[in-house]
């Protein structure tokens, strides 16, 4: 499938982008930070993962995309969002898309005020050391898995 993610530099969105690319999907993304020539190291990191970065102006969105995923930080007034709606491409907020992934597999969710990354890293390590093939989504970098 061909996915488009708007707000891809955000910690929640880049995890989805990497997951989709790693799963063999074609992934495009945009972020206003890249359009403003900031976070270029991060842009390069995503491109090295096979994710194609495009301007956040809607100009490269077309009917070839199967799905558009938008960060909660991306307003509906952003040209990408308007273009996706105009083309009638299925649109999901990040939380809706994560829910679909989560509900399609046996899953464990970690929530709370503090300690989420540490707990997630501990569970990922336990799964790996136990021979469990697990996919881990974490909004922060887990050093031993980056």
GROMACS .gro file of C-alpha atoms in nm:
model
  146
    1UNK     CA    1   0.000   0.000   0.000
    2UNK     CA    2   0.102   0.362  -0.045
    3UNK     CA    3   0.075   0.581   0.266
    4UNK     CA    4   0.112   0.954   0.324
    5UNK     CA    5   0.187   1.091   0.672
    6UNK     CA    6   0.157   1.461   0.753
    7UNK     CA    7   0.349   1.583   1.057
    8UNK     CA    8   0.600   1.300   1.013
    9UNK     CA    9   0.871   1.463   1.228
   10UNK     CA   10   0.663   1.414   1.541
   11UNK     CA   11   0.756   1.129   1.774
   12UNK     CA   12   0.423   0.950   1.727
   13UNK     CA   13   0.415   0.986   1.350
   14UNK     CA   14   0.772   0.885   1.270
   15UNK     CA   15   0.720   0.553   1.452
   16UNK     CA   16   0.423   0.475   1.227
   17UNK     CA   17   0.622   0.577   0.918
   18UNK     CA   18   0.914   0.352   1.011
   19UNK     CA   19   0.678   0.062   1.091
   20UNK     CA   20   0.501   0.094   0.756
   21UNK     CA   21   0.826   0.126   0.560
   22UNK     CA   22   0.976  -0.172   0.745
   23UNK     CA   23   0.659  -0.369   0.663
   24UNK     CA   24   0.720  -0.316   0.291
   25UNK     CA   25   0.477  -0.033   0.223
   26UNK     CA   26   0.555   0.279   0.022
   27UNK     CA   27   0.568   0.574   0.260
   28UNK     CA   28   0.566   0.946   0.188
   29UNK     CA   29   0.561   1.216   0.452
   30UNK     CA   30   0.579   1.586   0.513
   31UNK     CA   31   0.636   1.821   0.801
   32UNK     CA   32   0.637   2.199   0.831
   33UNK     CA   33   0.975   2.177   1.007
   34UNK     CA   34   1.129   2.030   0.692
   35UNK     CA   35   0.962   2.297   0.478
   36UNK     CA   36   1.119   2.559   0.710
   37UNK     CA   37   1.461   2.392   0.670
   38UNK     CA   38   1.484   2.280   1.031
   39UNK     CA   39   1.541   1.926   1.164
   40UNK     CA   40   1.720   1.834   0.843
   41UNK     CA   41   1.924   1.562   1.018
   42UNK     CA   42   1.597   1.399   1.111
   43UNK     CA   43   1.469   1.436   0.756
   44UNK     CA   44   1.780   1.256   0.633
   45UNK     CA   45   1.729   0.981   0.895
   46UNK     CA   46   1.376   0.914   0.764
   47UNK     CA   47   1.494   0.918   0.403
   48UNK     CA   48   1.762   0.662   0.490
   49UNK     CA   49   1.476   0.439   0.612
   50UNK     CA   50   1.322   0.456   0.263
   51UNK     CA   51   1.061   0.721   0.350
   52UNK     CA   52   1.014   0.986   0.083
   53UNK     CA   53   0.980   1.341   0.217
   54UNK     CA   54   0.766   1.585   0.019
   55UNK     CA   55   0.651   1.946   0.078
   56UNK     CA   56   0.353   1.995   0.309
   57UNK     CA   57   0.159   2.187   0.046
   58UNK     CA   58  -0.066   1.917  -0.103
   59UNK     CA   59   0.095   1.947  -0.445
   60UNK     CA   60   0.219   1.587  -0.463
   61UNK     CA   61  -0.089   1.416  -0.321
   62UNK     CA   62  -0.283   1.224  -0.582
   63UNK     CA   63  -0.527   0.935  -0.606
   64UNK     CA   64  -0.242   0.681  -0.602
   65UNK     CA   65  -0.231   0.708  -0.220
   66UNK     CA   66  -0.430   0.445  -0.032
   67UNK     CA   67  -0.438   0.629   0.298
   68UNK     CA   68  -0.340   0.959   0.460
   69UNK     CA   69  -0.249   0.978   0.829
   70UNK     CA   70  -0.239   1.313   1.006
   71UNK     CA   71  -0.074   1.414   1.330
   72UNK     CA   72  -0.301   1.584   1.583
   73UNK     CA   73  -0.066   1.883   1.539
   74UNK     CA   74  -0.171   1.922   1.173
   75UNK     CA   75  -0.471   2.147   1.134
   76UNK     CA   76  -0.750   2.073   0.887
   77UNK     CA   77  -0.663   2.403   0.716
   78UNK     CA   78  -0.323   2.266   0.602
   79UNK     CA   79  -0.320   2.215   0.222
   80UNK     CA   80  -0.235   1.844   0.258
   81UNK     CA   81  -0.548   1.780   0.459
   82UNK     CA   82  -0.768   1.977   0.219
   83UNK     CA   83  -0.618   1.797  -0.083
   84UNK     CA   84  -0.666   1.451   0.071
   85UNK     CA   85  -1.032   1.529   0.141
   86UNK     CA   86  -1.077   1.672  -0.211
   87UNK     CA   87  -0.936   1.353  -0.363
   88UNK     CA   88  -1.146   1.140  -0.126
   89UNK     CA   89  -0.841   0.953   0.003
   90UNK     CA   90  -0.920   0.780   0.335
   91UNK     CA   91  -0.798   1.008   0.614
   92UNK     CA   92  -0.704   0.899   0.965
   93UNK     CA   93  -0.576   1.083   1.268
   94UNK     CA   94  -0.264   0.923   1.419
   95UNK     CA   95  -0.457   0.790   1.718
   96UNK     CA   96  -0.716   0.623   1.492
   97UNK     CA   97  -0.450   0.453   1.284
   98UNK     CA   98  -0.256   0.334   1.590
   99UNK     CA   99  -0.583   0.190   1.721
  100UNK     CA  100  -0.627  -0.011   1.400
  101UNK     CA  101  -0.275  -0.154   1.429
  102UNK     CA  102  -0.320  -0.221   1.799
  103UNK     CA  103  -0.652  -0.400   1.752
  104UNK     CA  104  -0.521  -0.615   1.465
  105UNK     CA  105  -0.267  -0.797   1.685
  106UNK     CA  106  -0.216  -0.923   2.038
  107UNK     CA  107  -0.108  -0.602   2.205
  108UNK     CA  108   0.012  -0.445   2.526
  109UNK     CA  109  -0.035  -0.073   2.586
  110UNK     CA  110   0.175   0.134   2.825
  111UNK     CA  111   0.023   0.457   2.959
  112UNK     CA  112   0.084   0.697   3.244
  113UNK     CA  113   0.252   1.017   3.351
  114UNK     CA  114   0.611   0.898   3.370
  115UNK     CA  115   0.812   0.582   3.310
  116UNK     CA  116   0.646   0.482   2.982
  117UNK     CA  117   0.969   0.467   2.780
  118UNK     CA  118   1.153   0.276   3.050
  119UNK     CA  119   0.867   0.027   3.091
  120UNK     CA  120   0.838  -0.014   2.713
  121UNK     CA  121   1.214  -0.074   2.683
  122UNK     CA  122   1.203  -0.331   2.961
  123UNK     CA  123   0.913  -0.520   2.798
  124UNK     CA  124   1.084  -0.506   2.457
  125UNK     CA  125   1.400  -0.652   2.608
  126UNK     CA  126   1.207  -0.927   2.788
  127UNK     CA  127   1.026  -1.016   2.464
  128UNK     CA  128   1.349  -1.021   2.264
  129UNK     CA  129   1.540  -1.227   2.521
  130UNK     CA  130   1.245  -1.469   2.537
  131UNK     CA  131   1.250  -1.521   2.160
  132UNK     CA  132   0.920  -1.340   2.107
  133UNK     CA  133   0.899  -1.159   1.773
  134UNK     CA  134   0.742  -0.831   1.882
  135UNK     CA  135   0.684  -0.495   1.720
  136UNK     CA  136   0.744  -0.207   1.961
  137UNK     CA  137   0.601   0.142   1.916
  138UNK     CA  138   0.756   0.403   2.142
  139UNK     CA  139   0.737   0.779   2.112
  140UNK     CA  140   1.089   0.814   2.249
  141UNK     CA  141   1.411   0.655   2.131
  142UNK     CA  142   1.503   0.327   2.295
  143UNK     CA  143   1.881   0.335   2.260
  144UNK     CA  144   1.948  -0.037   2.227
  145UNK     CA  145   1.692  -0.063   1.944
  146UNK     CA  146   1.773   0.249   1.743
   0.00000   0.00000   0.00000
